[in-house]
Amino acid sequence: MTADDKKGLSIKNLFSRKKTEGPPGKTGGKPSQENKGLSVAPVAEDDLDSFMKRLGLSPGEKENPEVPPFPQAGTKPKEPEQDLTPRVGDAGSPGKESDLTTNISHPQRPSKYSPAEKKEPVPAHTPPKFEPAKKTIWSTEKPVLEETVISVDQINDLSGLILPKGATFQVEEIKIQDRSNIFTIKGGNDAIAGKDLFKSDISDTGIKKVSEAASEVHAEAGKGGILSKLNPINVIRKVPVEYNPRTHGALVDLTFRPRPGVEQTEIYPVNEPYAYVRITYDNATHEYLYEVLEPKLTPAENDLFADIKERIFERLDINTQNVLEEVAKKTLRDVTDDIIDDYGLSLSPLQREKILYAMYKEFLGNGMIDPLMHDRYIEDISCDGVNANLFVYHNRYESMRTNLMYKSSEELDSYVTKLAQRAGKYISIAEPMLDATMSDGSRIQMTLGTEVTAHGSTYTIRKFKDEPITPTDLIEWHTFSPLSIAFFWMAVESGKSCLFAGGTASGKTTSLNAISLFMPPLAKIVTLEDTRELKLPHPNWIPSITRTSFDTNGKGEIDMYELLRAALRQRPEYILVGEVRGKEALTLFQAMSTGHVTYSTIHADSVASIVHRLENPPLNVPRNMLSALDLVSVQVQARIGGQRIRRNKQIIEILDIDPRTNELITNEVFRWHPATDEITYSGKSYVLEEIMESRGWDEERMKEELKMRQEVLEWMRIKKVRHFRDVGNILVQYYRDPANLMEKIREELYGVS
């Protein structure tokens, strides 16, 4: 093989690993000028030997290589192979023998992705030189791509297939990393021997640079949404402008547009600046209307909200109950901003804030009823079915119709199911009724579908106040008088058991929670409830709650009876039962008989009705056990001057059972008089007499003690000490150092100590 032959070798033949065969005959084409020394087809032989021979080396002995015959006349001639031998004076460095210039041409063939008539240069850049190396000039001809390969020029044409409809994005120039300078080439123009071809020294700096570049690519690929993963496309993200009400305007239109016979009563914020409530009065129907005012989404914004919601469902997998609310809000806000950036949308701060508020309600709030849950005046929320307005019970306007409703059964069923899941419960067509507790402590009763309710799914929420009612609140609202609260203070401190009775929404549980603050600060307290309502500041407090079964056979169920039995083994000083309604009532009275101080509630409106309920199924408490009870407080919901009020109707002492008539012997200590709206003391209390006897006090000492406690309660009311922890701290001070506390209180009340 001559030097000219070696000079005419093409890269295609140099690295070919395929044995060439062809039919005998003459070639139909004229060989090119560069291939004069190779008038026959390549020899079919071992790839490595062929490669070594073409480099002018001695590969070793190989016997009788087969030479393919010339192709027959009429066959398609081969395309001429181009000479890749470096020549002096080529483009790039004319006239300089030290420049090594290689021109590589790729044969073109038509493709649906790369048309042959388009020959645009591929953008390129020259990487930093780590060691002196020869410059490489790439051919301007466009390489042929396989049919399954998409060229850079077609990325924008196919953007509709990988991006949401209407999305736009910015594409920077694609930069191809030239790796020619990463390796150190020895000897300039000297040819590299075959045995040294794979032994060239590799630049350590080049390897480090490649590693750093790869790390950056992987790091960027993990950020952002779908567009940022189209590496190396760089999506330019903009920092969103935060919403400012003064600069960008109000989110909610609070303008009242008068209607015939309808007048605005009041308007107040419930979640400023996002949600407000307007109360209107209709003179025709004589009804109040509860109108929720929120940011309204346009149809386009509503479609965008639905798309973002679906994307968030795909991207986020976070249990919001395990993270702080502020952290959850920030995460949701950041993800929403990322998705908006992925869409390439330019939203105004007002539009962006409306979308974010809708996201907060959907994922972190309570959906449609989120403003109602933020309204501190709302006590109950009722949903009666599909296409029916929601109703609320306002503590000033009572029951009112709202402007909210569920317009499809799918929407309502989905929300009821979500409420059950958030409460950690399960509701289905097989078990369509459920009682649960919401995350804020509110009680909820739900039904699913039309199995048990004709108008579809329903739910009723009894809101739980974040801050429990205290004795100061009961005095401020005139539910109890200061003297009756001081009486309860003495009774609770002395270990007298009590049962709070009354109708629905009469304030039984509220009064129980408030009176429990009088328990000694370090006393062992156990509370038993179906749904969490009681909240105490005492450190030695065990809140217990019932559990439903895992299946329809009752497996794993823990009811009130089981909880009460377990509580009696914990040596409690006080036992509080949310409500007695079953067989746990007998165990409760047995605990009273053995000296445990117990407090509970029951649905009844008088002592006679209490006895009737306790003696009959399912409670089945024998009458002779009722004498273990010390006090009964009867609560009532009434109206005075057209206003709904709650009052303590009676405080009655249970003395004993008459052996002749088997009737309870009682004594009424306090009574409420509706005509004057006053609670008066009867002048006789056997409980106070027992306390006097146990402590060795006379009547004057008892009167002085009751007076001091009334002064403490009145001072807290005047000073507006209403938080349950603050009230608890004042009571602890009274237990530990009453003289010092009374000196300060009397100085503020009367100006003297």
PDB file of C-alpha atoms in Angstrom, residues 110-248:
ATOM      1  CA  PRO A 110     -34.071  13.325   2.656  1.00  0.00           C
ATOM      2  CA  SER A 111     -35.958  12.972   5.954  1.00  0.00           C
ATOM      3  CA  LYS A 112     -39.290  14.240   7.204  1.00  0.00           C
ATOM      4  CA  TYR A 113     -37.481  15.934  10.077  1.00  0.00           C
ATOM      5  CA  SER A 114     -34.413  17.223   8.155  1.00  0.00           C
ATOM      6  CA  PRO A 115     -35.213  18.229   4.545  1.00  0.00           C
ATOM      7  CA  ALA A 116     -32.294  17.975   2.178  1.00  0.00           C
ATOM      8  CA  GLU A 117     -32.798  21.436   0.766  1.00  0.00           C
ATOM      9  CA  LYS A 118     -32.141  23.093   4.152  1.00  0.00           C
ATOM     10  CA  LYS A 119     -28.489  23.369   5.001  1.00  0.00           C
ATOM     11  CA  GLU A 120     -28.199  25.594   8.021  1.00  0.00           C
ATOM     12  CA  PRO A 121     -25.037  25.598  10.094  1.00  0.00           C
ATOM     13  CA  VAL A 122     -25.252  24.029  13.511  1.00  0.00           C
ATOM     14  CA  PRO A 123     -24.515  26.633  16.189  1.00  0.00           C
ATOM     15  CA  ALA A 124     -21.269  25.951  17.918  1.00  0.00           C
ATOM     16  CA  HIS A 125     -18.901  27.564  20.337  1.00  0.00           C
ATOM     17  CA  THR A 126     -15.288  27.123  21.186  1.00  0.00           C
ATOM     18  CA  PRO A 127     -14.723  25.910  24.740  1.00  0.00           C
ATOM     19  CA  PRO A 128     -11.883  27.305  26.818  1.00  0.00           C
ATOM     20  CA  LYS A 129      -8.493  25.890  25.852  1.00  0.00           C
ATOM     21  CA  PHE A 130      -6.919  23.843  28.556  1.00  0.00           C
ATOM     22  CA  GLU A 131      -3.817  22.907  26.548  1.00  0.00           C
ATOM     23  CA  PRO A 132      -2.595  24.082  23.141  1.00  0.00           C
ATOM     24  CA  ALA A 133      -4.355  22.049  20.505  1.00  0.00           C
ATOM     25  CA  LYS A 134      -5.178  22.296  16.863  1.00  0.00           C
ATOM     26  CA  LYS A 135      -8.283  24.122  15.843  1.00  0.00           C
ATOM     27  CA  THR A 136     -11.055  22.081  14.285  1.00  0.00           C
ATOM     28  CA  ILE A 137     -13.422  23.538  11.737  1.00  0.00           C
ATOM     29  CA  TRP A 138     -16.664  21.668  11.296  1.00  0.00           C
ATOM     30  CA  SER A 139     -18.396  21.410   7.964  1.00  0.00           C
ATOM     31  CA  THR A 140     -21.326  23.748   7.433  1.00  0.00           C
ATOM     32  CA  GLU A 141     -23.320  20.932   5.907  1.00  0.00           C
ATOM     33  CA  LYS A 142     -26.178  19.703   8.075  1.00  0.00           C
ATOM     34  CA  PRO A 143     -25.798  16.082   9.271  1.00  0.00           C
ATOM     35  CA  VAL A 144     -28.365  13.518   8.289  1.00  0.00           C
ATOM     36  CA  LEU A 145     -30.608  12.490  11.177  1.00  0.00           C
ATOM     37  CA  GLU A 146     -32.448   9.251  11.664  1.00  0.00           C
ATOM     38  CA  GLU A 147     -36.214   9.387  11.322  1.00  0.00           C
ATOM     39  CA  THR A 148     -36.644   8.922  15.076  1.00  0.00           C
ATOM     40  CA  VAL A 149     -34.270  11.812  15.882  1.00  0.00           C
ATOM     41  CA  ILE A 150     -35.616  15.354  16.146  1.00  0.00           C
ATOM     42  CA  SER A 151     -33.328  18.141  15.100  1.00  0.00           C
ATOM     43  CA  VAL A 152     -32.854  21.341  17.042  1.00  0.00           C
ATOM     44  CA  ASP A 153     -34.731  23.341  14.407  1.00  0.00           C
ATOM     45  CA  GLN A 154     -37.874  21.262  14.878  1.00  0.00           C
ATOM     46  CA  ILE A 155     -38.131  21.747  18.661  1.00  0.00           C
ATOM     47  CA  ASN A 156     -40.270  24.854  18.259  1.00  0.00           C
ATOM     48  CA  ASP A 157     -42.419  23.093  15.610  1.00  0.00           C
ATOM     49  CA  LEU A 158     -43.169  20.289  18.064  1.00  0.00           C
ATOM     50  CA  SER A 159     -43.646  22.498  21.125  1.00  0.00           C
ATOM     51  CA  GLY A 160     -47.393  22.033  20.942  1.00  0.00           C
ATOM     52  CA  LEU A 161     -46.954  18.328  21.601  1.00  0.00           C
ATOM     53  CA  ILE A 162     -45.078  18.755  24.864  1.00  0.00           C
ATOM     54  CA  LEU A 163     -46.461  22.038  26.230  1.00  0.00           C
ATOM     55  CA  PRO A 164     -49.963  23.064  27.280  1.00  0.00           C
ATOM     56  CA  LYS A 165     -51.961  24.807  24.630  1.00  0.00           C
ATOM     57  CA  GLY A 166     -51.049  28.451  24.287  1.00  0.00           C
ATOM     58  CA  ALA A 167     -47.856  28.255  26.334  1.00  0.00           C
ATOM     59  CA  THR A 168     -44.838  30.256  25.245  1.00  0.00           C
ATOM     60  CA  PHE A 169     -41.235  30.124  26.253  1.00  0.00           C
ATOM     61  CA  GLN A 170     -37.862  31.573  25.332  1.00  0.00           C
ATOM     62  CA  VAL A 171     -35.119  29.456  23.836  1.00  0.00           C
ATOM     63  CA  GLU A 172     -31.474  30.392  24.007  1.00  0.00           C
ATOM     64  CA  GLU A 173     -28.968  29.362  21.350  1.00  0.00           C
ATOM     65  CA  ILE A 174     -28.078  25.719  21.807  1.00  0.00           C
ATOM     66  CA  LYS A 175     -24.399  25.381  22.566  1.00  0.00           C
ATOM     67  CA  ILE A 176     -22.583  22.220  21.539  1.00  0.00           C
ATOM     68  CA  GLN A 177     -19.670  21.317  23.762  1.00  0.00           C
ATOM     69  CA  ASP A 178     -16.627  20.787  21.523  1.00  0.00           C
ATOM     70  CA  ARG A 179     -14.635  17.981  23.082  1.00  0.00           C
ATOM     71  CA  SER A 180     -11.694  18.186  20.654  1.00  0.00           C
ATOM     72  CA  ASN A 181      -9.586  20.227  23.066  1.00  0.00           C
ATOM     73  CA  ILE A 182     -10.233  18.047  26.057  1.00  0.00           C
ATOM     74  CA  PHE A 183      -7.608  15.556  24.908  1.00  0.00           C
ATOM     75  CA  THR A 184      -3.963  16.453  24.490  1.00  0.00           C
ATOM     76  CA  ILE A 185      -2.675  15.707  20.953  1.00  0.00           C
ATOM     77  CA  LYS A 186       1.009  14.906  20.730  1.00  0.00           C
ATOM     78  CA  GLY A 187       3.324  15.975  17.967  1.00  0.00           C
ATOM     79  CA  GLY A 188       1.206  18.447  16.039  1.00  0.00           C
ATOM     80  CA  ASN A 189       0.906  17.041  12.499  1.00  0.00           C
ATOM     81  CA  ASP A 190       2.586  13.743  13.313  1.00  0.00           C
ATOM     82  CA  ALA A 191       0.399  10.742  12.622  1.00  0.00           C
ATOM     83  CA  ILE A 192      -0.551   8.584  15.599  1.00  0.00           C
ATOM     84  CA  ALA A 193       0.438   4.962  15.341  1.00  0.00           C
ATOM     85  CA  GLY A 194      -2.341   2.412  15.631  1.00  0.00           C
ATOM     86  CA  LYS A 195      -0.895   0.826  18.760  1.00  0.00           C
ATOM     87  CA  ASP A 196      -0.801   4.275  20.407  1.00  0.00           C
ATOM     88  CA  LEU A 197      -4.209   5.373  19.195  1.00  0.00           C
ATOM     89  CA  PHE A 198      -5.927   4.484  22.487  1.00  0.00           C
ATOM     90  CA  LYS A 199      -2.957   5.383  24.677  1.00  0.00           C
ATOM     91  CA  SER A 200      -3.043   9.133  24.229  1.00  0.00           C
ATOM     92  CA  ASP A 201      -2.694  11.114  27.408  1.00  0.00           C
ATOM     93  CA  ILE A 202      -5.939  12.633  28.652  1.00  0.00           C
ATOM     94  CA  SER A 203      -5.870  16.047  30.226  1.00  0.00           C
ATOM     95  CA  ASP A 204      -6.821  15.975  33.918  1.00  0.00           C
ATOM     96  CA  THR A 205      -8.118  19.494  33.552  1.00  0.00           C
ATOM     97  CA  GLY A 206     -10.335  18.393  30.693  1.00  0.00           C
ATOM     98  CA  ILE A 207     -11.787  15.501  32.692  1.00  0.00           C
ATOM     99  CA  LYS A 208     -12.524  17.831  35.614  1.00  0.00           C
ATOM    100  CA  LYS A 209     -14.223  20.296  33.287  1.00  0.00           C
ATOM    101  CA  VAL A 210     -16.421  17.570  31.781  1.00  0.00           C
ATOM    102  CA  SER A 211     -17.411  16.354  35.267  1.00  0.00           C
ATOM    103  CA  GLU A 212     -18.340  19.859  36.388  1.00  0.00           C
ATOM    104  CA  ALA A 213     -20.378  20.447  33.244  1.00  0.00           C
ATOM    105  CA  ALA A 214     -22.208  17.139  33.706  1.00  0.00           C
ATOM    106  CA  SER A 215     -22.982  17.977  37.344  1.00  0.00           C
ATOM    107  CA  GLU A 216     -24.436  21.331  36.331  1.00  0.00           C
ATOM    108  CA  VAL A 217     -26.620  19.696  33.681  1.00  0.00           C
ATOM    109  CA  HIS A 218     -27.991  17.133  36.161  1.00  0.00           C
ATOM    110  CA  ALA A 219     -28.586  19.814  38.774  1.00  0.00           C
ATOM    111  CA  GLU A 220     -30.506  22.030  36.364  1.00  0.00           C
ATOM    112  CA  ALA A 221     -32.542  19.105  35.035  1.00  0.00           C
ATOM    113  CA  GLY A 222     -34.032  18.508  38.480  1.00  0.00           C
ATOM    114  CA  LYS A 223     -35.318  22.051  38.847  1.00  0.00           C
ATOM    115  CA  GLY A 224     -38.566  23.597  37.729  1.00  0.00           C
ATOM    116  CA  GLY A 225     -41.251  22.060  35.625  1.00  0.00           C
ATOM    117  CA  ILE A 226     -41.442  20.352  32.299  1.00  0.00           C
ATOM    118  CA  LEU A 227     -39.750  23.141  30.321  1.00  0.00           C
ATOM    119  CA  SER A 228     -36.661  23.228  32.497  1.00  0.00           C
ATOM    120  CA  LYS A 229     -36.231  19.501  31.887  1.00  0.00           C
ATOM    121  CA  LEU A 230     -35.889  20.074  28.127  1.00  0.00           C
ATOM    122  CA  ASN A 231     -32.126  20.374  28.513  1.00  0.00           C
ATOM    123  CA  PRO A 232     -30.273  22.298  27.210  1.00  0.00           C
ATOM    124  CA  ILE A 233     -33.196  24.670  26.667  1.00  0.00           C
ATOM    125  CA  ASN A 234     -33.030  27.428  29.268  1.00  0.00           C
ATOM    126  CA  VAL A 235     -36.346  28.858  30.453  1.00  0.00           C
ATOM    127  CA  ILE A 236     -35.966  32.348  31.822  1.00  0.00           C
ATOM    128  CA  ARG A 237     -38.049  32.705  35.000  1.00  0.00           C
ATOM    129  CA  LYS A 238     -39.275  36.012  36.283  1.00  0.00           C
ATOM    130  CA  VAL A 239     -39.620  36.942  39.933  1.00  0.00           C
ATOM    131  CA  PRO A 240     -43.356  37.593  40.497  1.00  0.00           C
ATOM    132  CA  VAL A 241     -44.449  40.960  41.808  1.00  0.00           C
ATOM    133  CA  GLU A 242     -46.159  40.569  45.179  1.00  0.00           C
ATOM    134  CA  TYR A 243     -49.708  41.842  45.479  1.00  0.00           C
ATOM    135  CA  ASN A 244     -50.197  45.167  47.272  1.00  0.00           C
ATOM    136  CA  PRO A 245     -53.802  46.335  47.856  1.00  0.00           C
ATOM    137  CA  ARG A 246     -52.809  50.001  47.726  1.00  0.00           C
ATOM    138  CA  THR A 247     -50.929  49.644  44.457  1.00  0.00           C
ATOM    139  CA  HIS A 248     -52.881  46.974  42.585  1.00  0.00           C
TER     140      HIS A 248
END
